[in-house]
Coordinates of C-alpha atoms and ligand atoms in Angstrom, one line a residue:
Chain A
X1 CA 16.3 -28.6 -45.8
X2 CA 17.8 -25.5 -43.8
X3 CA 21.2 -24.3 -44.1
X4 CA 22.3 -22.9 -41.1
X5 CA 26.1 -21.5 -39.7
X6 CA 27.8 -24.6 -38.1
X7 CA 30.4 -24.1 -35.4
X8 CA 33.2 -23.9 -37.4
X9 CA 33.7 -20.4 -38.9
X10 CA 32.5 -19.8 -42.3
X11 CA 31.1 -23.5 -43.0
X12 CA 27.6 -23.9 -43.1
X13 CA 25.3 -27.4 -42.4
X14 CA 22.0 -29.0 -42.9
X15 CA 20.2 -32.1 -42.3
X16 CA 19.1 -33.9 -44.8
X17 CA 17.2 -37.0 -43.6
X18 CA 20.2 -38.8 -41.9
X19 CA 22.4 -37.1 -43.3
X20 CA 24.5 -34.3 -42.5
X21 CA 25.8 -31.9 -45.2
X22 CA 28.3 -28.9 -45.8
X23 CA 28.8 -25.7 -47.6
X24 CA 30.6 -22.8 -47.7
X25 CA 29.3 -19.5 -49.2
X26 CA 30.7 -20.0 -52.9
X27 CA 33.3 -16.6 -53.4
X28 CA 32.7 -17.6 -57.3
X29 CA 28.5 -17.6 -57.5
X30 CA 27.8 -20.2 -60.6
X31 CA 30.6 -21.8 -60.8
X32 CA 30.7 -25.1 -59.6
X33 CA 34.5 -26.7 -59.2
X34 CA 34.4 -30.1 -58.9
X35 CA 30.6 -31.4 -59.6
X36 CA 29.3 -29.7 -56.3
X37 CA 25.9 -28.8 -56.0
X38 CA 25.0 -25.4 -56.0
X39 CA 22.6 -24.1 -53.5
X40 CA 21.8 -20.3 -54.3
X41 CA 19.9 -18.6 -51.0
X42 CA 18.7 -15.1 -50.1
X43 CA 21.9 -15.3 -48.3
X44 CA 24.3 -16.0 -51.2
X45 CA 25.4 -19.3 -53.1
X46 CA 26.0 -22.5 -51.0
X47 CA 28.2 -24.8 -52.7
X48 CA 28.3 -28.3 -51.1
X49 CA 31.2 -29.7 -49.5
X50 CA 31.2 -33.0 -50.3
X51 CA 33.0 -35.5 -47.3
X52 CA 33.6 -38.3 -50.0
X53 CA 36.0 -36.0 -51.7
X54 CA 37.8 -34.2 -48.9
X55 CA 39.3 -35.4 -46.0
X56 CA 39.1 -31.7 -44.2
X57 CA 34.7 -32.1 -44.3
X58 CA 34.9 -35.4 -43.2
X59 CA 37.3 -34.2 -40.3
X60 CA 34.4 -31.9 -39.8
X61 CA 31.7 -34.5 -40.1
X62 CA 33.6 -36.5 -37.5
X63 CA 32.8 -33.9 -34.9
X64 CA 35.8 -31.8 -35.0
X65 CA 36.0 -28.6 -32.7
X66 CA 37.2 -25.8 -35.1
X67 CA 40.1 -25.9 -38.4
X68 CA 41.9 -23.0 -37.1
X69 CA 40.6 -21.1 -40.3
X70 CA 38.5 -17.5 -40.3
X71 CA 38.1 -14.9 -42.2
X72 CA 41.7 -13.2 -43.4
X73 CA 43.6 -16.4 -41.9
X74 CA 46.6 -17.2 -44.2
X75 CA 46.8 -21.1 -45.0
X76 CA 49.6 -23.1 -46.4
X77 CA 48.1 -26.3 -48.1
X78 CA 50.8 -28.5 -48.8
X79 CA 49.1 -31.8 -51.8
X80 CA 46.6 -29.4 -52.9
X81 CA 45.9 -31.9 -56.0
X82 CA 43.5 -30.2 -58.2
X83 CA 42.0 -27.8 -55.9
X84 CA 38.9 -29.9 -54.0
X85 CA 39.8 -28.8 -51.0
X86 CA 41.4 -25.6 -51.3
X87 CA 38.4 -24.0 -53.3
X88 CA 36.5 -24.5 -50.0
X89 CA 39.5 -23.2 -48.2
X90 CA 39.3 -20.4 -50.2
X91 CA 35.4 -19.3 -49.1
X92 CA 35.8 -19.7 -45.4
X93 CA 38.8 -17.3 -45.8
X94 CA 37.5 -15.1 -47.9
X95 CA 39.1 -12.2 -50.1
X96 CA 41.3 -10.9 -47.0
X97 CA 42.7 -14.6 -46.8
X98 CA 45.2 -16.0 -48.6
X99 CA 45.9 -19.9 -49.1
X100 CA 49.7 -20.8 -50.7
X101 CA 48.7 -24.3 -52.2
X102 CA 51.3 -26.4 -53.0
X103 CA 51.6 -29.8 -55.3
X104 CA 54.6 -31.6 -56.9
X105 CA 52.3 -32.7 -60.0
X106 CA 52.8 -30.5 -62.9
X107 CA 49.5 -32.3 -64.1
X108 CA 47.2 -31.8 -61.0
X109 CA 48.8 -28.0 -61.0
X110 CA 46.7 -27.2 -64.4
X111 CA 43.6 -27.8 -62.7
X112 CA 45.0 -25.4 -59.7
X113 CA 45.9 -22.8 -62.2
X114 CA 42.3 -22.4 -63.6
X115 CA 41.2 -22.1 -60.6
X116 CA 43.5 -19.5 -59.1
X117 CA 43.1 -17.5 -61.8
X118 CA 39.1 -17.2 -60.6
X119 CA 39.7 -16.9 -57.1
X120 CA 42.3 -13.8 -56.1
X121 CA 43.4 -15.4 -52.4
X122 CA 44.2 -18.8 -54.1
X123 CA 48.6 -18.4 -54.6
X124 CA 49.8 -21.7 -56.6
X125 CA 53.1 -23.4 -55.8
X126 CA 54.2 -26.1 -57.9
X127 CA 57.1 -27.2 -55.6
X128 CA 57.8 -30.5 -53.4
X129 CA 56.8 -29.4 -50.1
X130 CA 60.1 -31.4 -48.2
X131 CA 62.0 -28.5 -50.1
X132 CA 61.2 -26.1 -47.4
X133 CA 64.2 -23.8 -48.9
X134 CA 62.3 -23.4 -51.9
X135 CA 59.3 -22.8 -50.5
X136 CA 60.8 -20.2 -48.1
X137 CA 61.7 -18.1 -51.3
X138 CA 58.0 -18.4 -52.1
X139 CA 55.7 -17.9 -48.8
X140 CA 55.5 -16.3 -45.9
X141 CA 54.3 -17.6 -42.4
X142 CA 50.9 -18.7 -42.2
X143 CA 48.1 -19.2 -39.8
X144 CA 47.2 -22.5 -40.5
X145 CA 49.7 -25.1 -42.1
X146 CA 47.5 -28.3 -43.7
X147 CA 49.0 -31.4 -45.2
X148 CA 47.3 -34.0 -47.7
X149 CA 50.2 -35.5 -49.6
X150 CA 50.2 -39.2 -48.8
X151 CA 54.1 -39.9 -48.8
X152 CA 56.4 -42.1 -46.7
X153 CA 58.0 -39.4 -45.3
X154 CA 55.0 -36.9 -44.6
X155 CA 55.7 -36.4 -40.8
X156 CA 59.0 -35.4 -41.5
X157 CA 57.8 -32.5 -44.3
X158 CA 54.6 -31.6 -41.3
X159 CA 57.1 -31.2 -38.9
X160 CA 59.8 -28.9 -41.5
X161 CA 57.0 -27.0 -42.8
X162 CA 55.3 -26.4 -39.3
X163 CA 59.1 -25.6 -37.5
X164 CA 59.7 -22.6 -40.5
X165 CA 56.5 -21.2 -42.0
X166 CA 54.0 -22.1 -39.2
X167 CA 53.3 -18.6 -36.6
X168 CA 53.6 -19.1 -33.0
X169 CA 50.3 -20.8 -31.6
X170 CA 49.1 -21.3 -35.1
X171 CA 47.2 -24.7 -36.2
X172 CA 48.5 -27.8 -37.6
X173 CA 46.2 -30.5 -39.7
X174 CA 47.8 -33.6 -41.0
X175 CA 45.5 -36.0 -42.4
X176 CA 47.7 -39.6 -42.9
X177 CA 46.8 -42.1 -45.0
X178 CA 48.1 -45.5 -43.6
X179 CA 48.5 -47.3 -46.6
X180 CA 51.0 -44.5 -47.9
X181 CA 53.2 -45.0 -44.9
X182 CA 53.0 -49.1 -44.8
X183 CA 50.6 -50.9 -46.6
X184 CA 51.0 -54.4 -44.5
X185 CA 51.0 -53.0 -40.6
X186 CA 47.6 -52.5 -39.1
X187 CA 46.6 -48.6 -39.5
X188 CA 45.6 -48.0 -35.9
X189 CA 49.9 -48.7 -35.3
X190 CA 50.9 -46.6 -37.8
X191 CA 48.8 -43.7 -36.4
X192 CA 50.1 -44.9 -33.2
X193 CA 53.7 -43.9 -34.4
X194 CA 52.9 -40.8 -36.5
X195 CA 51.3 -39.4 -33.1
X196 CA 55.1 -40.4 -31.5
X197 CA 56.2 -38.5 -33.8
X198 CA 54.4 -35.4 -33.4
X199 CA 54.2 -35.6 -30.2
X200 CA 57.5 -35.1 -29.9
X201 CA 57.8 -31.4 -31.3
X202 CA 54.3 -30.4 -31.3
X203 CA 51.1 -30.7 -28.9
X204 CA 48.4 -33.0 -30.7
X205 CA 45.1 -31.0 -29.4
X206 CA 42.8 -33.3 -31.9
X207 CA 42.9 -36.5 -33.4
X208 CA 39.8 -37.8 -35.4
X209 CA 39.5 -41.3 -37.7
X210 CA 37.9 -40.0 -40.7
X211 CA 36.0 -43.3 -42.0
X212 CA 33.7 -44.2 -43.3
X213 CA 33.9 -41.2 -45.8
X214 CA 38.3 -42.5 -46.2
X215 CA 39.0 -46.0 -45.3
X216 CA 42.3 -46.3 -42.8
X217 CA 42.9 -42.4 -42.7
X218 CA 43.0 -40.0 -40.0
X219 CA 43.3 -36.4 -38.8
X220 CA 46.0 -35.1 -36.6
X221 CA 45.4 -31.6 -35.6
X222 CA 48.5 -29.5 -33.8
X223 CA 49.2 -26.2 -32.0
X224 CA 52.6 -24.7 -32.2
Chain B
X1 CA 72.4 0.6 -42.4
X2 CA 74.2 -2.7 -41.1
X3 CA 71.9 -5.6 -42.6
X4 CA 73.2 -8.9 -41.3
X5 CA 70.9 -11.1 -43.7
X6 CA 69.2 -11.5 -46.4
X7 CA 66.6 -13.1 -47.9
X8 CA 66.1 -13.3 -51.9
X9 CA 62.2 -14.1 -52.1
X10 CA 60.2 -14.1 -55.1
X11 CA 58.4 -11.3 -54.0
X12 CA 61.5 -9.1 -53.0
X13 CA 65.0 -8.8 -51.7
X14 CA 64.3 -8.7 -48.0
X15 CA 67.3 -7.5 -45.4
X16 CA 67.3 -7.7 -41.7
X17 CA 69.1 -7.1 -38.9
X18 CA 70.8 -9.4 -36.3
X19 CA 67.3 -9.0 -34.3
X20 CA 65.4 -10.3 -37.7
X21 CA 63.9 -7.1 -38.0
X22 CA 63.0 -6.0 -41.8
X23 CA 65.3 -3.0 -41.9
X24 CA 65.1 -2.7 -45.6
X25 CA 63.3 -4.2 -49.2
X26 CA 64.8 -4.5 -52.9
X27 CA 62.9 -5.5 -55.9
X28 CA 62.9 -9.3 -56.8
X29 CA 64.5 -9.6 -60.2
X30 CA 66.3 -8.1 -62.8
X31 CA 69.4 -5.8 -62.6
X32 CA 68.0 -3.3 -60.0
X33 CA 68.0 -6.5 -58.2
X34 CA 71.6 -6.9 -58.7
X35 CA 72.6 -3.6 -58.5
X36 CA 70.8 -4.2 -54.8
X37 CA 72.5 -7.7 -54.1
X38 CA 76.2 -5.7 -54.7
X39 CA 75.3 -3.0 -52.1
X40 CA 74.8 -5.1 -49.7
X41 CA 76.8 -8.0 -50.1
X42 CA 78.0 -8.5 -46.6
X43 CA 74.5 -9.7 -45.8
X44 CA 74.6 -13.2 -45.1
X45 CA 71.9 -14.9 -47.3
X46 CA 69.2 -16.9 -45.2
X47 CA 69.3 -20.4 -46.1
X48 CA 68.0 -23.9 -44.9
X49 CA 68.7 -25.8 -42.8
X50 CA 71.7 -23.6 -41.7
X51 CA 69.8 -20.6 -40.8
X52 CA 66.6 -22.5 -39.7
X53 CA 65.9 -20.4 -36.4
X54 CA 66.4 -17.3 -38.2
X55 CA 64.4 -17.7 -41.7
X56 CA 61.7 -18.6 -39.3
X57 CA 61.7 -15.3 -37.7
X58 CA 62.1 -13.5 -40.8
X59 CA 59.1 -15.1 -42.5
X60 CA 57.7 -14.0 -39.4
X61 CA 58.5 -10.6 -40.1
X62 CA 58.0 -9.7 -44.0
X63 CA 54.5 -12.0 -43.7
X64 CA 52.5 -8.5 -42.8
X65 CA 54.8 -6.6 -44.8
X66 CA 54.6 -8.2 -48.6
X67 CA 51.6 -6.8 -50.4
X68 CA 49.3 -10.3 -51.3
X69 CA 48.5 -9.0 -54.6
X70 CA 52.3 -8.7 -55.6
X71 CA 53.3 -12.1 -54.1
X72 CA 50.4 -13.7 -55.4
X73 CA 50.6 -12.0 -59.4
X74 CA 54.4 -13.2 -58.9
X75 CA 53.8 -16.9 -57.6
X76 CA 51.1 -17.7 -60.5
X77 CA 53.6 -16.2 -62.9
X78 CA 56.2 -18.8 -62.0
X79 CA 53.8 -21.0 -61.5
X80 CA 52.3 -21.0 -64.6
X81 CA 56.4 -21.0 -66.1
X82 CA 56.8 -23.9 -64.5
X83 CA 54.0 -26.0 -65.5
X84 CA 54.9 -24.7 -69.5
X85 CA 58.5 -25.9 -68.8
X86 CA 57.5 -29.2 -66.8
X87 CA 56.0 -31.1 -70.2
X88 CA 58.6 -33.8 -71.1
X89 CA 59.1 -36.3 -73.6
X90 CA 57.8 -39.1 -71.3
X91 CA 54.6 -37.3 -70.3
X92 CA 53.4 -37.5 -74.1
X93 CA 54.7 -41.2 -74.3
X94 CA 52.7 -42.1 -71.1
X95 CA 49.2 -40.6 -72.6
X96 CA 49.8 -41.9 -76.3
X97 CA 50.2 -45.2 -74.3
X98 CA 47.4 -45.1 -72.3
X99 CA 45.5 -44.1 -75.8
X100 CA 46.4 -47.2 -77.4
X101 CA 45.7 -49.2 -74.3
X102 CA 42.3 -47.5 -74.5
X103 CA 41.7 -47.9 -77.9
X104 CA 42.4 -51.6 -77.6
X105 CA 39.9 -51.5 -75.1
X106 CA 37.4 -50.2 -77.6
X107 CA 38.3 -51.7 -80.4
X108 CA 37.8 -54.9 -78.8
X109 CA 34.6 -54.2 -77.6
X110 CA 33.2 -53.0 -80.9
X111 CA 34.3 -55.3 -83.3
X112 CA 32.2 -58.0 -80.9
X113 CA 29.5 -55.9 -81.5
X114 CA 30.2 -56.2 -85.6
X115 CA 30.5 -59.6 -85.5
X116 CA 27.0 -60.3 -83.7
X117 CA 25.2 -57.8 -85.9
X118 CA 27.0 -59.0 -89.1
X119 CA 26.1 -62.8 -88.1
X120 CA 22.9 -62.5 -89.0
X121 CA 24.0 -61.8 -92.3
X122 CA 26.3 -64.1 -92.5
X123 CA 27.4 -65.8 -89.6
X124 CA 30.1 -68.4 -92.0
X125 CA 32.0 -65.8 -92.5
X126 CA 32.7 -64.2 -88.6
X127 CA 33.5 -67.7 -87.3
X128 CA 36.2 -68.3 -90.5
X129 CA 38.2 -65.2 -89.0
X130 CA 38.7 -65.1 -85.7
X131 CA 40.5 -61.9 -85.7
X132 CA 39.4 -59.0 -85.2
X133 CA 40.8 -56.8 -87.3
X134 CA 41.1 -59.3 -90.4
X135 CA 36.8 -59.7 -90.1
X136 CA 36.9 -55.8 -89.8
X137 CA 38.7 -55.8 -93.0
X138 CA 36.5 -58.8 -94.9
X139 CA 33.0 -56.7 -94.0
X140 CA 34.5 -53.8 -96.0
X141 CA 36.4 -55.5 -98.5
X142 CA 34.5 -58.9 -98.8
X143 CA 31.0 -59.2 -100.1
X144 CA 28.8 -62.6 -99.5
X145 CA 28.7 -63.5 -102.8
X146 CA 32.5 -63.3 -103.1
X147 CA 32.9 -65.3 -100.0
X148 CA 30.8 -68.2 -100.9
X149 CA 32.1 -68.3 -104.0
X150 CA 33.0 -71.7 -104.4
X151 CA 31.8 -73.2 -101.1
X152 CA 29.6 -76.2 -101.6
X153 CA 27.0 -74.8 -99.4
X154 CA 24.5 -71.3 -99.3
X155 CA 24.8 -69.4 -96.3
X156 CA 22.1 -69.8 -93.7
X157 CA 22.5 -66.0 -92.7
X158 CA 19.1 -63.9 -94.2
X159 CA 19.2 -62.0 -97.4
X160 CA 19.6 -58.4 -96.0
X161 CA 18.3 -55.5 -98.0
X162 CA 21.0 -53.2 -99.2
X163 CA 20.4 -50.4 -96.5
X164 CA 21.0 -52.8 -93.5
X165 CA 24.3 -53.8 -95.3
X166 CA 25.8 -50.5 -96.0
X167 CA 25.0 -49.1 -92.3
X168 CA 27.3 -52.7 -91.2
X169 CA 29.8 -51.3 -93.9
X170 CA 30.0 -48.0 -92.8
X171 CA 30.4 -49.1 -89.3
X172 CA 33.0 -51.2 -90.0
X173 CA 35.0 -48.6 -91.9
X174 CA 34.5 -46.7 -88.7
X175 CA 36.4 -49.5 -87.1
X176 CA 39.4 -49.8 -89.6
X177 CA 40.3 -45.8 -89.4
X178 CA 40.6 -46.7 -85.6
X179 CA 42.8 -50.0 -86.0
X180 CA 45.3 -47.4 -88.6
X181 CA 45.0 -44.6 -85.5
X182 CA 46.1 -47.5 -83.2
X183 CA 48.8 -48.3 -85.9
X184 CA 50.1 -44.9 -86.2
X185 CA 49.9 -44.2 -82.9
X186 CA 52.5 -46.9 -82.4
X187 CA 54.8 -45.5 -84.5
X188 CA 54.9 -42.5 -82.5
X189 CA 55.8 -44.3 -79.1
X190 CA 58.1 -45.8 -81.2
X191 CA 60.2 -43.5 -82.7
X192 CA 60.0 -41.2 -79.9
X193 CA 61.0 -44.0 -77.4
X194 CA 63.9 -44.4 -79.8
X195 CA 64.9 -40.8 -79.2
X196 CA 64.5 -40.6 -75.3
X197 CA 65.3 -44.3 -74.2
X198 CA 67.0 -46.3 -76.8
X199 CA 68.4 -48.6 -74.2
X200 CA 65.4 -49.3 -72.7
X201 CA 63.5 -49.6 -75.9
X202 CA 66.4 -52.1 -77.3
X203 CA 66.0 -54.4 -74.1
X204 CA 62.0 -53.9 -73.5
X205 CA 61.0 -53.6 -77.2
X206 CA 59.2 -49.9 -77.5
X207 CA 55.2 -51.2 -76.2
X208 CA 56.7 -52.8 -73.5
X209 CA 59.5 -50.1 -72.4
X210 CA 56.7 -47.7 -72.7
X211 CA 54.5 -49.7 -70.5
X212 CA 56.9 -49.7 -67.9
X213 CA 57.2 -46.0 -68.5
X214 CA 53.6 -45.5 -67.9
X215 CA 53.9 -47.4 -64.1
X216 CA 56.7 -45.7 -63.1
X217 CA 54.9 -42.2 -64.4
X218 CA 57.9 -40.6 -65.5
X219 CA 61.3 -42.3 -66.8
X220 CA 63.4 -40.5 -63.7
X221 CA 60.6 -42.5 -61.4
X222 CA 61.5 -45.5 -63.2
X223 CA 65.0 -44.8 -62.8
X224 CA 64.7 -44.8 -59.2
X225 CA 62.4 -47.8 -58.9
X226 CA 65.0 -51.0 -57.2
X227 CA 65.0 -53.6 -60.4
X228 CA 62.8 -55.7 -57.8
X229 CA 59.9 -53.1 -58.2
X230 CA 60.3 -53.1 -62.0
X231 CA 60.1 -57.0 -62.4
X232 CA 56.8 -56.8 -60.9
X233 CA 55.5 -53.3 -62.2
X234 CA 52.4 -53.8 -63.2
X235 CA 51.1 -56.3 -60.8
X236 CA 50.5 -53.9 -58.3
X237 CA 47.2 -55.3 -57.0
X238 CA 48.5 -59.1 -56.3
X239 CA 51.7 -57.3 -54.7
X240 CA 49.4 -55.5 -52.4
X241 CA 47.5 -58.5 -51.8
X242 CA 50.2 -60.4 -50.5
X243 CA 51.4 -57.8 -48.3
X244 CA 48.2 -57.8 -47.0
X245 CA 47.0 -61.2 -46.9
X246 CA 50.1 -63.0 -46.9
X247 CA 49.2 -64.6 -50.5
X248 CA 52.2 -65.1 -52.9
X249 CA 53.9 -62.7 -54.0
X250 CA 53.9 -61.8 -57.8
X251 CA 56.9 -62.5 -59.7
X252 CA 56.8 -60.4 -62.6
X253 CA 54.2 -57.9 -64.0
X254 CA 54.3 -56.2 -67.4
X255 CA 57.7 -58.4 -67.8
X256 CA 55.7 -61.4 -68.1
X257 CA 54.9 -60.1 -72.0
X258 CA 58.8 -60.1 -72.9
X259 CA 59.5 -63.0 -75.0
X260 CA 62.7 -64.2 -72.8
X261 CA 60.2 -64.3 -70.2
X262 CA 57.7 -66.4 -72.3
X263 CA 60.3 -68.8 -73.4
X264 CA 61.4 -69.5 -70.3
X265 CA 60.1 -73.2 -68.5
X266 CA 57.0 -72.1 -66.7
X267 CA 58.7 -72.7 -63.7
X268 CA 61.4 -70.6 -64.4
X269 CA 59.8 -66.9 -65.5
X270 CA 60.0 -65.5 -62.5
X271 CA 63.6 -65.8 -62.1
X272 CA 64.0 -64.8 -65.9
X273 CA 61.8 -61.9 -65.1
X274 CA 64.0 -60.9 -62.5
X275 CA 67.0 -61.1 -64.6
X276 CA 65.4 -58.9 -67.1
X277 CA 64.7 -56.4 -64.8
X278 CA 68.1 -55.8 -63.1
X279 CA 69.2 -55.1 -66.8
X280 CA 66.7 -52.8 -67.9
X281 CA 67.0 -51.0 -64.5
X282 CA 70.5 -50.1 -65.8
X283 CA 69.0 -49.8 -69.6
X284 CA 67.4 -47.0 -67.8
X285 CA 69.3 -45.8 -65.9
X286 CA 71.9 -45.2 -69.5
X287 CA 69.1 -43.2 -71.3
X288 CA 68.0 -40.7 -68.5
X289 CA 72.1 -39.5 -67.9
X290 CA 72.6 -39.9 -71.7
X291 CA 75.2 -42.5 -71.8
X292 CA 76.7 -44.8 -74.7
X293 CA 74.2 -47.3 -76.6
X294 CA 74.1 -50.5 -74.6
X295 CA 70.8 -51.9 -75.2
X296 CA 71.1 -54.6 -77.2
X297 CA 74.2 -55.9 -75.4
X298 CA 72.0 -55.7 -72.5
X299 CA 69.4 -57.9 -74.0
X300 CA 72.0 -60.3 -74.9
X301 CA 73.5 -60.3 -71.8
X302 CA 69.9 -61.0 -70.3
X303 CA 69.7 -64.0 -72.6
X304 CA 72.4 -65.8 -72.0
X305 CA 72.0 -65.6 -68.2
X306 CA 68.2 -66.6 -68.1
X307 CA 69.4 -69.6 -70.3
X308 CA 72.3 -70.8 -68.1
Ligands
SAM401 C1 45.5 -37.2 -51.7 S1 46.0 -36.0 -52.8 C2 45.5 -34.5 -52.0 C3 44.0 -34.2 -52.2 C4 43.6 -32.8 -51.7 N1 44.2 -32.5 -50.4 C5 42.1 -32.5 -51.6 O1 41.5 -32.8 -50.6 O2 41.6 -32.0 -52.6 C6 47.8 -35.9 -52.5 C7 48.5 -34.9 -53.3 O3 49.8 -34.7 -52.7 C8 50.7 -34.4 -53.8 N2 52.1 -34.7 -53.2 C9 52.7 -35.9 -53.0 N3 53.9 -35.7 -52.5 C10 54.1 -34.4 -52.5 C11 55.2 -33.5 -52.0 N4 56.3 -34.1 -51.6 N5 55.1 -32.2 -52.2 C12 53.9 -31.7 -52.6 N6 52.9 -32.4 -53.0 C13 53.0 -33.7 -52.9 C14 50.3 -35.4 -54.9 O4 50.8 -34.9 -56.1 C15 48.8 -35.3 -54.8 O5 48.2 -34.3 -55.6

C-alpha cells in the first residue's frame, strides 16, 4: 500500500484493496487522537483519517473537488465535539494556520482542551456558535467557516457566522444531518430546503450525500 | 485621533475609523484597559446585530493584525475558565445516576453468574431466594449445614472442598461491597437532589427526578422541555419510531415508574402520565429560579386530578 498526495491540499490517499483511505501528515508524530492508525514513512507520520468518524473525509471520499483549506488558511469550526475532525484540520493547515473551534459542551471541550494544548494552531471556544456577538469578541475572519452541529436551527447560525466572520470569496462547508432538522420528512426534502435556504445568500458550488460512511447526511459547500 | 468605533476583543481593545480602518490598539483587560476605554469613550462600541456590516469589516481588518500566539494563549485561558466554572450540581447527579444504572447492570449480571456457580453446591438454597441481593447475602452469611438445618431432606448439590467454597465466598463478598456502593450512591443523588430540586424530587421521588434529569442532560434543558416531552422522556426510540413509521406513539417514558402512574387503570396511565408531567414541568421550573417549596402540593394536586 502507497501513500501518495491526493488532490486536495495536504491530505494524502492509498488503495487498499477496494478501499480508499486518508491521511494527513500527523503535526504531533506518536500521538494518536482518537484510535487512528499511525503510519510513520520516510516522509513523516501518516495518521489515518478515518471516513466513519468524520463527515469532512467522507465528503472527500465522495469525490469532492477541494475543502478550501491549505497551508496558513485560518478555519472557524463551529461543533468541533472532541476534536476528530479538527486534529486533521490542524495538519493540512499546519503551524502557520490557525483553526478557532467552537462547541457548546463543556464536556466534549475537555477533550478539545488536551488537545489544543499539543497542537499550537488549535484556539478553543466554548461558546454556542448562534451567539455570533460573543464569538466576535473572540475570532477574527477566517478562510474557511465549517459547521458540524446538528441543530434545528443550523442554517440560520451558517448563514450568521458566514455573513460576519467569513472573508470575501472564502469557503463555506455545512454538513446537515436530516434527522436533527426533522426526524419524520424524507431527507432528500429537507436538503431540498436547506439548499433554498442557502441559496438565497450564498452560491452553493458543491453539494455531496455523504452515505454510506453517515446515513441521511450531506455536505453543502459555499463561496462568499 | 477621531476613532468612531470600537471593538472590546479578548485579544485587545481595537478602534477604527468611520472607513473601519484599525487606527489604534489597547490591551484587553485590566485597568490600563479602562484607563483606555475612558479616553476614548466617544467610540461607539461594535455590537451585533446593530453594527452587523461594520464588525464584519473590522474583523476583516484586525484578522492580519492580532498576533495568533496572543489570541490563541488568551482564548485557551478562558477557555479553560470556562470549562472549570461550567461543572454544576446536575452534571455530578447525571453521572452518579448513570453509575447506579450501570452498576445495576452489573450487579445483575454477576449475581446470575453466583447463583449458577453456587448451584452446584447447593442448588436448594438459590431457588429459595429469588433475590438477588438477599442470596448474595445467604452465600456469605449462610452455610449449608445451617441452611438445611431442619429440612427433612440432604441437599443433592456435591460436597465441595473448602477451597472451591471460599473462592464462591469471596466472590460474593465482592458482590455485597457493590450492592452498599449502589446504596450509598443513592444517598448522594438523594440528598443532593434535595438541595438542587426539592420540588422536583418531592413530586418525582429523587431516582426518578434524577432520571428525568439525566434525559434532559442538564435541569435548565429539562426546564425548557414542553411537559409533553417530559411525559414521554425516556421512550425516545418508540417516539422516533412512530414518527417514522407511523406506529403509536408512546405515552409516557421514565413516568411510567411513578406509582400514580402504576395505580392508574391500565387504560388510563397515559393520561395520568400526562398529568404528572405538566406538574413536574412546573416542579422544575420552581427549583431552577429558586422559588417557594411546592412539591408536595404538586404531587397532591397530581393525585387528585389523575383520580377524578
Ligand atoms: C456531530 S457533533 C460534531 C462532530 C465533529 N464535527 C467531528 O467531526 O469530529 C456536533 C457537535 O455540535 C455541538 N453543538 C450543537 N449545537 C451547538 C451550538 N449551537 N454551538 C456550538 N456547538 C454546538 C455539539 O455539542 C456536538 O459536539
Amino acid at each position: 500500500m502507497t501513500i501518495t498526495p491526493s488532490r486536495i491540499f495536504e491530505v494524502h490517499e492509498a488503495q487498499d484493496g477496494r478501499k480508499r483511505r486518508l491521511y494527513t501528515l500527523n503535526a504531533v508524530p506518536g500521538t494518536a487522537v482518537y484510535g487512528e492508525m499511525l503510519i510513520p514513512t520516510p516522509r513523516g507520520e501518516f495518521r489515518e483519517w478515518n471516513a466513519g468518524k468524520s463527515k469532512l473525509a467522507s465528503y472527500i471520499l465522495k469525490g469532492a473537488q477541494g475543502i478550501g483549506m491549505r497551508k496558513g488558511s485560518s478555519v472557524l469550526y463551529l461543533g468541533c465535539a472532541t476534536g476528530t475532525t479538527v486534529s486533521h484540520v490542524s495538519d493540512i493547515i499546519g503551524e502557520e494556520g490557525m483553526v478557532f473551534a467552537v462547541d457548546i459542551s463543556p464536556i466534549v471541550m475537555r477533550d478539545m482542551l488536551f488537545l489544543a494544548e499539543k497542537r499550537g494552531n488549535i484556539i478553543p471556544i466554548l461558546e454556542n456558535a448562534f451567539h455570533v456577538d460573543r464569538l466576535a469578541k473572540r475570532i477574527s475572519a477566517a478562510d474557511v467557516l465549517f459547521q458540524d452541529v446538528a441543530q434545528r436551527n443550523q442554517v440560520e447560525i451558517f448563514l450568521r457566522n458566514a455573513d460576519l466572520f467569513l472573508k470575501d470569496r472564502g469557503y463555506g462547508l455545512l454538513a446537515v444531518k436530516a434527522r436533527s432538522i426533522d426526524v419524520a420528512a424524507k431527507p432528500r426534502d429537507i436538503f431540498k430546503a436547506v439548499r433554498k435556504q442557502l441559496e438565497a445568500k450564498m452560491t452553493i458550488i458543491d453539494y455531496r450525500e455523504l452515505d454510506p460512511f453517515q446515513k441521511d447526511h450531506c455536505m453543502f459547500m459555499v463561496k462568499k | 485621533m477621531g476613532a468612531t468605533y470600537l471593538l472590546e476583543h479578548i485579544a485587545g481593545c481595537f478602534l477604527f475609523d468611520e472607513h473601519l480602518a484599525l487606527v489604534e490598539s489597547g490591551p484587553p483587560e485590566g485597568k490600563e484597559k479602562e484607563a483606555f476605554l475612558k479616553t476614548h469613550a466617544s467610540a461607539v462600541p461594535l455590537s451585533y446585530p446593530a453594527h452587523a456590516i461594520q464588525l464584519r469589516r473590522a474583523l476583516a481588518a484586525i484578522a492580519s493584525k492580532i498576533p495568533k500566539g496572543g489570541l490563541r494563549a488568551a482564548n485557551l485561558a478562558r477557555t479553560r475558565h470556562d470549562v472549570k466554572h461550567a461543572v454544576s450540581d446536575d452534571f455530578l447527579i447525571v453521572q452518579a445516576v448513570k453509575s447506579i444504572e450501570d452498576l445495576d447492570k452489573v450487579l445483575n449480571s454477576l449475581a446470575i453468574r453466583l447463583r449458577d456457580w453456587y448451584e452446584f453446591y447447593l442448588p436448594e438454597y438459590s431457588v429459595s431466594q429469588p433475590d438477588h441481593a438477599e442470596f448474595v447475602r445467604g452465600v456469605v452469611e449462610t452455610t449449608k449445614e445451617q441452611f438445611l438445618s431442619g429440612k427433612k431432606t440432604d441437599s443433592f448439590g456435591a460436597d465441595l472442598g473448602k477451597p472451591h467454597i471460599a473462592a464462591m465466598k469471596q466472590f460474593a463478598e465482592r458482590l455485597l461491597g457493590l450492592y452498599a456502593a449502589k446504596q450509598e450512591l443513592e444517598r448522594y443523588v438523594d440528598s443532593t437532589m434535595k438541595t438542587i430540586c426539592p420540588n422536583l424530587r418531592a413530586i418525582a421521588g429523587s431516582t426518578l427526578g434524577a432520571k428525568l434529569l439525566e434525559h434532559a442532560g442538564t435541569l435548565k434543558r429539562l426546564v425548557e422541555l414542553p411537559s409533553s416531552t417530559v411525559q414521554i422522556l425516556g421512550a425516545e426510540k418508540a417516539l422516533f419510531r412512530h414518527l417514522k413509521t407511523g406506529s403509536r406513539p408512546p405515552k409516557y417514558g421514565v413516568l411510567l415508574a411513578h406509582d400514580a402512574v402504576q395505580s392508574a387503570p391500565k387504560g388510563r396511565q397515559g393520561r395520568a402520565a400526562r398529568i404528572l408531567a405538566d406538574k413536574i414541568s412546573i416542579a422544575v421550573r420552581i427549583d431552577y429560579f429558586k422559588g417557594q417549596f411546592k412539591g408536595d402540593a404538586l404531587l397532591e394536586e397530581a393525585r387528585k386530578k389523575i383520580a377524578q
